[in-house]
PDB file of C-alpha atoms in Angstrom:
ATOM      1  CA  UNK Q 920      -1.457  43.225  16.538  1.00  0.00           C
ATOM      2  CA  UNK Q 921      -3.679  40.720  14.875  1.00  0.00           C
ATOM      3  CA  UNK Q 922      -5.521  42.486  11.590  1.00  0.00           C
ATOM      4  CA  UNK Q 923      -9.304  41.040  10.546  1.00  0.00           C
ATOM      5  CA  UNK Q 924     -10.997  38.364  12.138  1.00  0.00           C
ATOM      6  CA  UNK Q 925     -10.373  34.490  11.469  1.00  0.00           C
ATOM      7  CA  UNK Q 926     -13.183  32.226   9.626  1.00  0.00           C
ATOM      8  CA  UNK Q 927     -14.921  29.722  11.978  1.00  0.00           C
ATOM      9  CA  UNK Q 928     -13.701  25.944  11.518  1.00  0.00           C
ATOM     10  CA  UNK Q 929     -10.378  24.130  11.497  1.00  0.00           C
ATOM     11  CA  UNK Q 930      -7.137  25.442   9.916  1.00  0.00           C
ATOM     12  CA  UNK Q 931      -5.958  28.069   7.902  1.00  0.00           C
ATOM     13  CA  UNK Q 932      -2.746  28.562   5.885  1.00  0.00           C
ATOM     14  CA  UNK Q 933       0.021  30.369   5.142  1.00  0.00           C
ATOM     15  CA  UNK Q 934       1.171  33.200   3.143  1.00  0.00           C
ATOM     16  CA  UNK Q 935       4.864  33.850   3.772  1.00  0.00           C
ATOM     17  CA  UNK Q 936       6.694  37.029   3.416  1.00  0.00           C
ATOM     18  CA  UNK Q 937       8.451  37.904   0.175  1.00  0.00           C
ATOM     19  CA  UNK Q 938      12.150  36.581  -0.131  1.00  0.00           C
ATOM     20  CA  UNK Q 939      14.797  39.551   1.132  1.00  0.00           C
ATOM     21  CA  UNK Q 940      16.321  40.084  -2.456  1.00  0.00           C
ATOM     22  CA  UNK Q 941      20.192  41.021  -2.745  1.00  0.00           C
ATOM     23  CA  UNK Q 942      21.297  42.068  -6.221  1.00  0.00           C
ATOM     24  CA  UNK Q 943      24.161  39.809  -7.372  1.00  0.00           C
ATOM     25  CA  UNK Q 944      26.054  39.018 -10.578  1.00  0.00           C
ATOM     26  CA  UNK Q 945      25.513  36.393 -12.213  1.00  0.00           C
ATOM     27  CA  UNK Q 946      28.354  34.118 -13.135  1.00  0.00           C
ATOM     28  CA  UNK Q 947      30.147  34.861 -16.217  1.00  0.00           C
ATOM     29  CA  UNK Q 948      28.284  38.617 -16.096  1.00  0.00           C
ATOM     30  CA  UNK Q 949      30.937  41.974 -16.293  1.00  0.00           C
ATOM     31  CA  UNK Q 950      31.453  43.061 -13.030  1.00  0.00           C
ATOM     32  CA  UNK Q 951      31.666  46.874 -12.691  1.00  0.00           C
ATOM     33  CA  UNK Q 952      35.789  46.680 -13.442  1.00  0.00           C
ATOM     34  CA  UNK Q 953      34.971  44.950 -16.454  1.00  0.00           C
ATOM     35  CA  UNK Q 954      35.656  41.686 -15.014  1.00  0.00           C
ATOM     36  CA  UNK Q 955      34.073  38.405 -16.173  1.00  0.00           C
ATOM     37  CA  UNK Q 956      35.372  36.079 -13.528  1.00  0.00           C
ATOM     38  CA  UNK Q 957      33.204  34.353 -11.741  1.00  0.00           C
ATOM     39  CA  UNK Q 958      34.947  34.315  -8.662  1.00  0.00           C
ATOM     40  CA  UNK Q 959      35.398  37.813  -8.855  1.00  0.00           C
ATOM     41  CA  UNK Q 960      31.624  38.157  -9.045  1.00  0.00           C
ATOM     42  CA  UNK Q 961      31.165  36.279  -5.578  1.00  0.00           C
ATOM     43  CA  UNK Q 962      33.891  38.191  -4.023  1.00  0.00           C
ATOM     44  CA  UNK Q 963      32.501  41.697  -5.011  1.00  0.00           C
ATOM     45  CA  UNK Q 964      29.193  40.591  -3.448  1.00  0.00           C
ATOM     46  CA  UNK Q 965      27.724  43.141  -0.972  1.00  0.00           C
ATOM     47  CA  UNK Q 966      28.506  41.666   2.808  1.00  0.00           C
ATOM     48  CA  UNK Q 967      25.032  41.993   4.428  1.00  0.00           C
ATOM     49  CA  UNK Q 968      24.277  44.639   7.013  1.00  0.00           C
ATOM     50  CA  UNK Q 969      23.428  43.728  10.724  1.00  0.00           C
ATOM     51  CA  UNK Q 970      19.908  45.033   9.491  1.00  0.00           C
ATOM     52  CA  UNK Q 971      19.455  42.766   6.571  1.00  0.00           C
ATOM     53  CA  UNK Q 972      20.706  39.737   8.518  1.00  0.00           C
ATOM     54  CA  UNK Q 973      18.323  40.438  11.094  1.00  0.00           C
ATOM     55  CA  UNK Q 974      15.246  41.078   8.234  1.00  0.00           C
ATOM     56  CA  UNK Q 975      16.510  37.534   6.833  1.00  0.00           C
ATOM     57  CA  UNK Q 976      16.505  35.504  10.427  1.00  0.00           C
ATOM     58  CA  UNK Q 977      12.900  37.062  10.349  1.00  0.00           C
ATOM     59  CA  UNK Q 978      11.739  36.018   7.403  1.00  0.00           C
ATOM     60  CA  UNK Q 979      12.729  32.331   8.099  1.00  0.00           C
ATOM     61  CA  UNK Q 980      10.685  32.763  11.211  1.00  0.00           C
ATOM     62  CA  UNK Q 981       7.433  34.318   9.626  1.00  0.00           C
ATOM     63  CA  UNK Q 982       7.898  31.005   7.228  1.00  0.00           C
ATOM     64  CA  UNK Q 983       9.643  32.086   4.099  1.00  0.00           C
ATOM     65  CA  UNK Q 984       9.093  29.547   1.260  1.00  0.00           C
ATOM     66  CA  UNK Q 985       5.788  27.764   3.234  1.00  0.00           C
ATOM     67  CA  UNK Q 986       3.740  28.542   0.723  1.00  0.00           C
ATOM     68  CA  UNK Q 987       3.762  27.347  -2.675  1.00  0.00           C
ATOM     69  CA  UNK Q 988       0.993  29.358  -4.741  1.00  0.00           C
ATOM     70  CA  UNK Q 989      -1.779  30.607  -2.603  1.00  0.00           C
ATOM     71  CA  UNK Q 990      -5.496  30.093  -4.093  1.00  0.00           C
ATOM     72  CA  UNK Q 991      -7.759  32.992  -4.846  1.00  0.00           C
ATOM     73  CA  UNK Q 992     -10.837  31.257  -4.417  1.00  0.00           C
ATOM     74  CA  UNK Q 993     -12.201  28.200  -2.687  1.00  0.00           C
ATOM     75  CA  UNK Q 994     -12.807  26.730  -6.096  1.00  0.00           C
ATOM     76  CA  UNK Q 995      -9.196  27.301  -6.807  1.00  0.00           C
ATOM     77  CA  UNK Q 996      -8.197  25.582  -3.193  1.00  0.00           C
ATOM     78  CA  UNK Q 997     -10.957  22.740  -4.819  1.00  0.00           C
ATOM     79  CA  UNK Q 998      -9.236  22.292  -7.670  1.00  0.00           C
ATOM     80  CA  UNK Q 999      -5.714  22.071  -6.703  1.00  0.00           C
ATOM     81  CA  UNK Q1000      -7.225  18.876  -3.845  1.00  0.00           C
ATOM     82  CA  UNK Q1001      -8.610  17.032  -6.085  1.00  0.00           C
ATOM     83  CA  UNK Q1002      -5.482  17.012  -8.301  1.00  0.00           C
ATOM     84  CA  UNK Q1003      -3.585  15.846  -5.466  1.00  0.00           C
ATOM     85  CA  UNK Q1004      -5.752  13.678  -4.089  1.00  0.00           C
ATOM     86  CA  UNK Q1005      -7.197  12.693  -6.507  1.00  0.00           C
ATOM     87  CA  UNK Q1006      -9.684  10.166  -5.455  1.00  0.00           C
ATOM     88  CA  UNK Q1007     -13.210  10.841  -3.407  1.00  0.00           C
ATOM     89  CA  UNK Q1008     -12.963  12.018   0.460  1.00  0.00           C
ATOM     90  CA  UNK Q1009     -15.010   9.523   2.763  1.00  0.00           C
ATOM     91  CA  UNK Q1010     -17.611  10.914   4.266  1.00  0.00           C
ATOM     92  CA  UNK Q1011     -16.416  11.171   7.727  1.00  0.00           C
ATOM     93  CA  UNK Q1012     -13.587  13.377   6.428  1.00  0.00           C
ATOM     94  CA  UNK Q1013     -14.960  15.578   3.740  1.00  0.00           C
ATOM     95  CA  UNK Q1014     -16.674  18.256   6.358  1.00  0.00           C
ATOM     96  CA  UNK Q1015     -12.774  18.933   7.946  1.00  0.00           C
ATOM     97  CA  UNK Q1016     -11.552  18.922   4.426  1.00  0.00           C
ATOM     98  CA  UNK Q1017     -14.328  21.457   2.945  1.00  0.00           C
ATOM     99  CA  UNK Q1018     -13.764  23.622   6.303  1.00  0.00           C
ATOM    100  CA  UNK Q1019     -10.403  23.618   5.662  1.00  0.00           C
ATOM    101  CA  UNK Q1020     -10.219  24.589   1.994  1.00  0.00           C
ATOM    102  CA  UNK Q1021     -13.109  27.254   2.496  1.00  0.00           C
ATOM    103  CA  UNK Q1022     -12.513  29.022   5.372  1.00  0.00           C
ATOM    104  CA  UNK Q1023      -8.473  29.323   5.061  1.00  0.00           C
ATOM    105  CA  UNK Q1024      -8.384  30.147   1.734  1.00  0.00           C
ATOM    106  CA  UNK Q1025     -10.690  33.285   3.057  1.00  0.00           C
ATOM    107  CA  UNK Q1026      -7.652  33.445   5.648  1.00  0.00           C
ATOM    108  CA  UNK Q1027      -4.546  33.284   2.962  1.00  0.00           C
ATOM    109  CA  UNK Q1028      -6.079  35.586   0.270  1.00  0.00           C
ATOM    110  CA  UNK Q1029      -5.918  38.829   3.124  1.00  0.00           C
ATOM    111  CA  UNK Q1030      -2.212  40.489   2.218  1.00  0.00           C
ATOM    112  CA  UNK Q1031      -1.855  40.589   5.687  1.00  0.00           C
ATOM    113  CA  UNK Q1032      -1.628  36.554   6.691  1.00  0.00           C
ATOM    114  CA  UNK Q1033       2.130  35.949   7.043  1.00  0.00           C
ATOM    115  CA  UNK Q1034       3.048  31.792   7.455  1.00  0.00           C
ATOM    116  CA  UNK Q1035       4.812  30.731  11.011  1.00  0.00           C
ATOM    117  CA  UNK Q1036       5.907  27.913  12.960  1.00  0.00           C
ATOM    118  CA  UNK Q1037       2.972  28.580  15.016  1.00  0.00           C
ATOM    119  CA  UNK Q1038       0.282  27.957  12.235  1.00  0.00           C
ATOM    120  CA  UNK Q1039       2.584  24.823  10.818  1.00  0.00           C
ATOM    121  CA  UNK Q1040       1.954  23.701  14.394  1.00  0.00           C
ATOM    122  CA  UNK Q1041      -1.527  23.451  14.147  1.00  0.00           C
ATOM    123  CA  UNK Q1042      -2.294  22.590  10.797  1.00  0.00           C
ATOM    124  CA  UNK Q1043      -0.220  19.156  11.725  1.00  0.00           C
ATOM    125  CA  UNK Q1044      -2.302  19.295  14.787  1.00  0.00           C
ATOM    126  CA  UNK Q1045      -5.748  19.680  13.200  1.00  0.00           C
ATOM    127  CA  UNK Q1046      -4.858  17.014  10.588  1.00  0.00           C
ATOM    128  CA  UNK Q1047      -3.474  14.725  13.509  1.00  0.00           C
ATOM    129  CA  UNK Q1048      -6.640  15.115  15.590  1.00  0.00           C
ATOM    130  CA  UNK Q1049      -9.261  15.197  13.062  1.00  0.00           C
ATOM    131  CA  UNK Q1050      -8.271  12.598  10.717  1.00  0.00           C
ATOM    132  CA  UNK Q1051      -7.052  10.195  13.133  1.00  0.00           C
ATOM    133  CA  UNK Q1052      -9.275   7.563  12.219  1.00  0.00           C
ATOM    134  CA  UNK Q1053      -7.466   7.286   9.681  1.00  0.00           C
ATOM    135  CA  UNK Q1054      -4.600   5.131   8.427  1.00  0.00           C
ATOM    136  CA  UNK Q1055      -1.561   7.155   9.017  1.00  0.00           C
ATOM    137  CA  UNK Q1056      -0.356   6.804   5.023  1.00  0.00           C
ATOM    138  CA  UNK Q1057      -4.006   7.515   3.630  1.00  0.00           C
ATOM    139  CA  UNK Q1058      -3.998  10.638   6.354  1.00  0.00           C
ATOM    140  CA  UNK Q1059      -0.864  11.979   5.418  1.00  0.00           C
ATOM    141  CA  UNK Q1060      -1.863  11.605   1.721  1.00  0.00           C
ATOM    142  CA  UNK Q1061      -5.266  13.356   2.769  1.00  0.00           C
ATOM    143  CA  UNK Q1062      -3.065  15.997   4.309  1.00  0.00           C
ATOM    144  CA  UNK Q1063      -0.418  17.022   1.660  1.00  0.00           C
ATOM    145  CA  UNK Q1064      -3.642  17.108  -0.760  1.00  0.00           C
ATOM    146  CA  UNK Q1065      -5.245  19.615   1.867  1.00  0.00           C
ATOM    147  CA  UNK Q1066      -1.847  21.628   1.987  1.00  0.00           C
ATOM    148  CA  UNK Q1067      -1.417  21.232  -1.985  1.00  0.00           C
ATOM    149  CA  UNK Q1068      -4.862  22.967  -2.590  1.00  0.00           C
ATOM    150  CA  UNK Q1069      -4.151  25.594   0.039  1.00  0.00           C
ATOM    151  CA  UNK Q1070      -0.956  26.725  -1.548  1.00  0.00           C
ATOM    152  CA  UNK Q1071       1.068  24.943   1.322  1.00  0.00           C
ATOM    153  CA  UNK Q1072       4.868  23.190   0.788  1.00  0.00           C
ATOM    154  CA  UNK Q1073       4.170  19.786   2.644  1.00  0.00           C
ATOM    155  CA  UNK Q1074       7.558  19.062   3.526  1.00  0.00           C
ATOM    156  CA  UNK Q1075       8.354  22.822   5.325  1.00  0.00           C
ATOM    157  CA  UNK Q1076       5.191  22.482   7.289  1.00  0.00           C
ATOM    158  CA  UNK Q1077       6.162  19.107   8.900  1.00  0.00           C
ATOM    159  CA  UNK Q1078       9.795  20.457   9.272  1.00  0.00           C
ATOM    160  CA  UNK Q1079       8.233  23.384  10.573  1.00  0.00           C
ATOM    161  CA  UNK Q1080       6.007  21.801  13.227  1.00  0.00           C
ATOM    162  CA  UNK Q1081       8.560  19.401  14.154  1.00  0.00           C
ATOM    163  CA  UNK Q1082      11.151  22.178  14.937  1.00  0.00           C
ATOM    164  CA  UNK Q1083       8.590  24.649  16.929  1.00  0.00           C
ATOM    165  CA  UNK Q1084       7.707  21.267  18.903  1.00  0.00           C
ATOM    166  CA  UNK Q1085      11.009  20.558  20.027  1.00  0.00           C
ATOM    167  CA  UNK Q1086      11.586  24.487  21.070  1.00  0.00           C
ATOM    168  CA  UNK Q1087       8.895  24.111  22.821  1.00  0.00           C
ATOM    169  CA  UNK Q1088      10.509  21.119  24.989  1.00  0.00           C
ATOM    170  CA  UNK Q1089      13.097  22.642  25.296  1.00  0.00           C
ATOM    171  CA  UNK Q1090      12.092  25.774  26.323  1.00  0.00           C
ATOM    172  CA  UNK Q1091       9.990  23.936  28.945  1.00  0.00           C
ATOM    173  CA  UNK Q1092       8.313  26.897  30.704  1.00  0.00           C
ATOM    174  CA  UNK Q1093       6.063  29.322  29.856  1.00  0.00           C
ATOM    175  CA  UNK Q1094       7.797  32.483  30.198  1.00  0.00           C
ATOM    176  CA  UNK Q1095      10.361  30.808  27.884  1.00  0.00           C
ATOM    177  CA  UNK Q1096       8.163  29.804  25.452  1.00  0.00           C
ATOM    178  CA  UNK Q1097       6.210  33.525  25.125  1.00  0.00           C
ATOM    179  CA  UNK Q1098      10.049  35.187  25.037  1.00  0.00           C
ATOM    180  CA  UNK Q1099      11.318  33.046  22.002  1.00  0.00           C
ATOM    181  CA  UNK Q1100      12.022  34.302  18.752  1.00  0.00           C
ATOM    182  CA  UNK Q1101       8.637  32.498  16.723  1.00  0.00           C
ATOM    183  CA  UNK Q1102       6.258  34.769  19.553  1.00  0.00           C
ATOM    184  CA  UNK Q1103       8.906  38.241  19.412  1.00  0.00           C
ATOM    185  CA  UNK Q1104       8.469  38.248  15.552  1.00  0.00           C
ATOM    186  CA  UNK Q1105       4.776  38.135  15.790  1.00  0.00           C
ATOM    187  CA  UNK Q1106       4.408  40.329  18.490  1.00  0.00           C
ATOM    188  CA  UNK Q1107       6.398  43.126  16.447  1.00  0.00           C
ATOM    189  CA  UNK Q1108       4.204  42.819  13.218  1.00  0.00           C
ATOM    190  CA  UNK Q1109       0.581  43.017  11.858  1.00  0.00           C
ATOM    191  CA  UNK Q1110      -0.396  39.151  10.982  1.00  0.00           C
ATOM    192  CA  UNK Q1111      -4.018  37.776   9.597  1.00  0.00           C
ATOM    193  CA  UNK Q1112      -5.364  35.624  12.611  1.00  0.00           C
ATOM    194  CA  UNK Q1113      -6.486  32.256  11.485  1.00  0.00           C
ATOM    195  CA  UNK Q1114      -8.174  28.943  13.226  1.00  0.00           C
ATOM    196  CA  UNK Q1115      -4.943  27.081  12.463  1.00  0.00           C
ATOM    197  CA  UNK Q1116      -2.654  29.438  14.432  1.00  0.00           C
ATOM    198  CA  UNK Q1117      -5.007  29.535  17.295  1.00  0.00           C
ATOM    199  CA  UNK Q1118      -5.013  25.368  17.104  1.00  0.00           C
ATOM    200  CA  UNK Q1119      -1.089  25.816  16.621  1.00  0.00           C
ATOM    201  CA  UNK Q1120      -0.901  28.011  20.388  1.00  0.00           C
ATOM    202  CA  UNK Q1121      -3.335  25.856  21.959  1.00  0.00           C
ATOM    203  CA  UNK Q1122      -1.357  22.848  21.226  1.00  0.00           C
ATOM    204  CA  UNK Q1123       1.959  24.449  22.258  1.00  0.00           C
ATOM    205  CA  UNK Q1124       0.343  25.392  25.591  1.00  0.00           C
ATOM    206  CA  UNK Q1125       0.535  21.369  27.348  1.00  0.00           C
ATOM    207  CA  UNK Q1126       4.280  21.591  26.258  1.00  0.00           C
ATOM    208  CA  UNK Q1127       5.094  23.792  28.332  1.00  0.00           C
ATOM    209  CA  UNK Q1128       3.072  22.875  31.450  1.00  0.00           C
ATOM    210  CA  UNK Q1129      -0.223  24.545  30.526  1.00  0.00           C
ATOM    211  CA  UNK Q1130      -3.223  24.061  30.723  1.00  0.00           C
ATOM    212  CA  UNK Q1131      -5.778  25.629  27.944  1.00  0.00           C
ATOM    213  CA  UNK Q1132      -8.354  28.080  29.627  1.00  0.00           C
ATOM    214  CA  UNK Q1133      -9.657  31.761  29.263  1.00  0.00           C
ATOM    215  CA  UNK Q1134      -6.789  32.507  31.460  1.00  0.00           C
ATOM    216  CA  UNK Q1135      -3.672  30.945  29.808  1.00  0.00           C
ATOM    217  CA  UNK Q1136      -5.046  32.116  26.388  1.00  0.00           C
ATOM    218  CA  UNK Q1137      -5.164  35.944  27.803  1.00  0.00           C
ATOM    219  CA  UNK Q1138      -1.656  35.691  29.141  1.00  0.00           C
ATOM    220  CA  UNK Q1139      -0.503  34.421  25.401  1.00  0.00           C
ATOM    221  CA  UNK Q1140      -2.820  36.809  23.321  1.00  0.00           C
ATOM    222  CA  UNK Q1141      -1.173  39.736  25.545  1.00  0.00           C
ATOM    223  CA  UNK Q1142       2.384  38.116  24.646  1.00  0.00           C
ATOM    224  CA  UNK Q1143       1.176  38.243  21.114  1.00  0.00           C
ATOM    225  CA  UNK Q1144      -0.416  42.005  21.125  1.00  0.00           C
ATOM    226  CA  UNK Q1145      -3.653  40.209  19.604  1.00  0.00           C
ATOM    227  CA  UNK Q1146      -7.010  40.123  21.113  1.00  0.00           C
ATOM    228  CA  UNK Q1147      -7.907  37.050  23.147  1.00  0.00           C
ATOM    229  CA  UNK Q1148     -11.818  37.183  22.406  1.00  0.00           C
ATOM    230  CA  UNK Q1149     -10.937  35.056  19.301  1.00  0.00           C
ATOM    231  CA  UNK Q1150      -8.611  32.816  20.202  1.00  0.00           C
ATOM    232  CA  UNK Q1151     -11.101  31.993  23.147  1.00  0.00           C
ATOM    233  CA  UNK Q1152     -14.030  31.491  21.074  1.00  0.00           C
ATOM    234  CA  UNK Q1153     -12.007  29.072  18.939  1.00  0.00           C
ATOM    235  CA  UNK Q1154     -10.268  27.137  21.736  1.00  0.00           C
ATOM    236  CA  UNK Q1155     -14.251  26.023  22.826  1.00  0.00           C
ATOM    237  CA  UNK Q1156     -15.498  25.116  19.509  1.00  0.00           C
ATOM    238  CA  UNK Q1157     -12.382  23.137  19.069  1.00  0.00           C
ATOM    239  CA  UNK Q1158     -13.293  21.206  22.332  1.00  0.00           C
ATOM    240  CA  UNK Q1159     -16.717  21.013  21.441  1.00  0.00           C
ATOM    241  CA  UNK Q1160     -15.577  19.821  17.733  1.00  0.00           C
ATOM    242  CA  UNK Q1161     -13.187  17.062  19.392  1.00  0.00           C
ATOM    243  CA  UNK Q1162     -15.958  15.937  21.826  1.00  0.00           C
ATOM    244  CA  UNK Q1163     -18.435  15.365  19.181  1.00  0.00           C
ATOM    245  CA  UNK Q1164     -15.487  14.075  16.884  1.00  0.00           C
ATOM    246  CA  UNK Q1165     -15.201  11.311  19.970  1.00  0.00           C
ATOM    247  CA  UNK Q1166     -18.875  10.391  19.799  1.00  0.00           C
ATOM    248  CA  UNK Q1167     -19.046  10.050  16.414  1.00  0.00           C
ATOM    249  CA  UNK Q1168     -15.903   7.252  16.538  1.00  0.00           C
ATOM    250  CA  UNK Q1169     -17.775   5.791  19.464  1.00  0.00           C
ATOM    251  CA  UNK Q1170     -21.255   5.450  17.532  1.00  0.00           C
ATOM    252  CA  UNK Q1171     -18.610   4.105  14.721  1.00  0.00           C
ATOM    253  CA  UNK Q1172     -17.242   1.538  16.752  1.00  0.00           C
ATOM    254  CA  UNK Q1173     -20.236   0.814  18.496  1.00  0.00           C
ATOM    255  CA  UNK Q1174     -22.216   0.203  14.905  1.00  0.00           C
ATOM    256  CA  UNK Q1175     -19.256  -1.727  13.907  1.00  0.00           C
ATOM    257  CA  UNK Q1176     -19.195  -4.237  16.523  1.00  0.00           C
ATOM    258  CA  UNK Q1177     -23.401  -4.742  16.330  1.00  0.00           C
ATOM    259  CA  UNK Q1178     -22.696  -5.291  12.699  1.00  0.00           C
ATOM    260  CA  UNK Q1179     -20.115  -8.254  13.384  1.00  0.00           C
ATOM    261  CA  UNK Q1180     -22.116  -9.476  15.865  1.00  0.00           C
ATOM    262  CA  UNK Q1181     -25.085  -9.790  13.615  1.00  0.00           C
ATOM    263  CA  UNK Q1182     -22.513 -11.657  10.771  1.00  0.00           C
ATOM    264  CA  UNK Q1183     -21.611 -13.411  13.676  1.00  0.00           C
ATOM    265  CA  UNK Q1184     -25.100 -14.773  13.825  1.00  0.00           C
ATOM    266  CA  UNK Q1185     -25.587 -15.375  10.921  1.00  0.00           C
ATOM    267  CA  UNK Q1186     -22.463 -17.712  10.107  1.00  0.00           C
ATOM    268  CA  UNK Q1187     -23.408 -19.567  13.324  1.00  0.00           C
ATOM    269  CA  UNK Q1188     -26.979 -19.857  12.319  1.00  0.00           C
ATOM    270  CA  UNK Q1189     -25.683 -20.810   8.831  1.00  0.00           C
ATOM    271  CA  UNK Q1190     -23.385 -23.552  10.203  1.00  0.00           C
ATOM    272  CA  UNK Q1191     -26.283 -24.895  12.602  1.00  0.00           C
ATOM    273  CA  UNK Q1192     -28.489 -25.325   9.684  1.00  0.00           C
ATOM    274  CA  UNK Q1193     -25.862 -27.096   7.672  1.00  0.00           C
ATOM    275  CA  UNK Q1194     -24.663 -29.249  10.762  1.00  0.00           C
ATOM    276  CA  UNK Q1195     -28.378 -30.314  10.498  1.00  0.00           C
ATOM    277  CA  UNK Q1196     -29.124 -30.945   7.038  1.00  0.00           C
ATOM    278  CA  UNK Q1197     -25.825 -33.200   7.271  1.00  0.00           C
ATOM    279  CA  UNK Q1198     -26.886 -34.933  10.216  1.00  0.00           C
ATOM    280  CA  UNK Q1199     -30.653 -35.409   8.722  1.00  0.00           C
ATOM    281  CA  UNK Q1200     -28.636 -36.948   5.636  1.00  0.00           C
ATOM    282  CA  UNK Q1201     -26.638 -39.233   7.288  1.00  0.00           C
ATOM    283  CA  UNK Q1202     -29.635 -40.745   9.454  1.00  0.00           C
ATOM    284  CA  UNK Q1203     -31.447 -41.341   5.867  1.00  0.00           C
ATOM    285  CA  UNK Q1204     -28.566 -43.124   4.263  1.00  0.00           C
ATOM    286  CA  UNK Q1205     -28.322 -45.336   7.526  1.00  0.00           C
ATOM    287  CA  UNK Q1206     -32.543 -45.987   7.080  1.00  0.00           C
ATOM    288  CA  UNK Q1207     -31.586 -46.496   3.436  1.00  0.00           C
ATOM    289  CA  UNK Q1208     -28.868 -49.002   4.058  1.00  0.00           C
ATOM    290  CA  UNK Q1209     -30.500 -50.759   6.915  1.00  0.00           C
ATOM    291  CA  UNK Q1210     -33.898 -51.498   4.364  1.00  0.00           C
ATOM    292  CA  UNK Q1211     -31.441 -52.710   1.788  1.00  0.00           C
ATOM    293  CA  UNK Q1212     -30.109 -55.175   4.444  1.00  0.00           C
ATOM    294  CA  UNK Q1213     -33.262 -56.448   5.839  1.00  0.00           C
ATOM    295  CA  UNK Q1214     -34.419 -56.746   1.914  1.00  0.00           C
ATOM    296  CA  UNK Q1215     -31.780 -59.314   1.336  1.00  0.00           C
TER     297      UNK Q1215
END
């Protein structure tokens, strides 16, 4: 079941669950016997329980290690950006990247947001889709400095997203898909909903030969023991977002081309003009030379 409600705009972040700790000696340290050896140490390790490997396999699933030190505040998420990015956002980018920082930080602070492939999924595909306008170095820089200031590791979230990607191909149905491991975990716990785990199942959904609609997202919500009101209302203001993300590039492009158009006219205009004072100087040094001639 999902606990508390998710903030309204693009992505959220993680907040994995605390490492599974199992006491061990350290090397060189007296064992119990009185034994210093280190290999006697390793070998007097406690073999993990069927129970603890199973809590370990689903801790890597719930995205152990995907966080890197969660912010308290937004001005803490702030902070931490601008020391990784450390240069100004344009201004086609800065209202996804103050979303982001705001309303996920709101998301990660709850004790109850746990990190997954599923959100990993998203947040690459809310990065992907908003900032594609983009050049894909200054985007991924843009990106890691969003992650950095949201407590996120960089390099686990695009291992993360890759991996739950290619599941998803492989799994290649539906019923497949909902039955894996990354949806069982959730299903069996109480997780923080957020707008980059919703954007992380509606981008899984075409993988597998579906296609996004009050429907599907029921049928997954269920699969989830979540509520689908949510996950609806965000699935429409992310088409609405992308839609007026597309007009926006097309008013862009579209001011862009008037604008060479115009410099267009102007070097041709420019180049007339000097084709004519050249001509115009030519005929008077001809007039000139001819009145020398007839002089003489």
């Amino acid at each position: 079941p999902v606990v508390g409600s998710m903030a309204p705009l693009l992505v959220l972040l993680p907040l994995g669950l605390v490492p599974l700790r199992v006491p061990t000696l350290q090397s060189g340290q007296p064992t119990p016997t009185g034994h210093a050896d280190p290999l006697f140490s390793r070998l007097s390790s406690p073999v993990p329980t069927p129970l603890a490997r199973r809590s370990c396999a689903l801790q890597l699933l719930l995205g152990v290690g995907g966080e890197v030190k969660r912010p308290k505040t937004f001005g803490d998420a702030k902070d931490a950006f601008q020391k990784a990015y450390g240069r100004p956002v344009n201004p086609l980018s800065q209202g996804f990247v103050n979303e982001m920082l705001s309303s996920e930080t709101l998301a990660i602070s709850s004790p109850s947001f746990k990190y997954n492939r599923i959100f990993a999924f998203g947040f690459e595909s809310l990065c992907e889709t908003f900032l594609a306008a983009m050049a894909e170095e200054e985007r991924l820089r843009l990106q890691g400095a969003i992650g950095k200031g949201l407590g996120l590791d960089a390099k686990k979230v695009s291992s993360d997203a890759k991996a739950i990607k290619m599941m998803a191909a492989t799994a290649a149905t539906e019923e497949a898909l909902l039955a894996s491991d990354d949806f069982s975990a959730l299903s069996s716990t109480s997780f923080k909903y957020s707008y980059a785990f919703g954007a992380g199942l509606i981008a899984l959904m075409p993988l597998v030969g579906v296609e996004a609609g009050e429907d599907a997202i029921k049928r997954w919500a269920g699969a989830l023991n979540m509520r689908s009101e949510r996950l609806v209302k965000d699935w429409r203001f992310y088409e609405e977002s992308t839609e007026k993300l597309g007009e926006v590039r097309q008013m862009m492009v579209e001011m862009q081309a008037a604008a060479k158009r115009k410099e267009a006219s102007k070097l041709k205009e420019e180049a007339e003009r000097a084709a004519a004072e050249a001509t115009a100087a030519e005929e008077a040094e001809t007039e000139a030379e001819a009145a020398g001639s007839n002089e003489a």
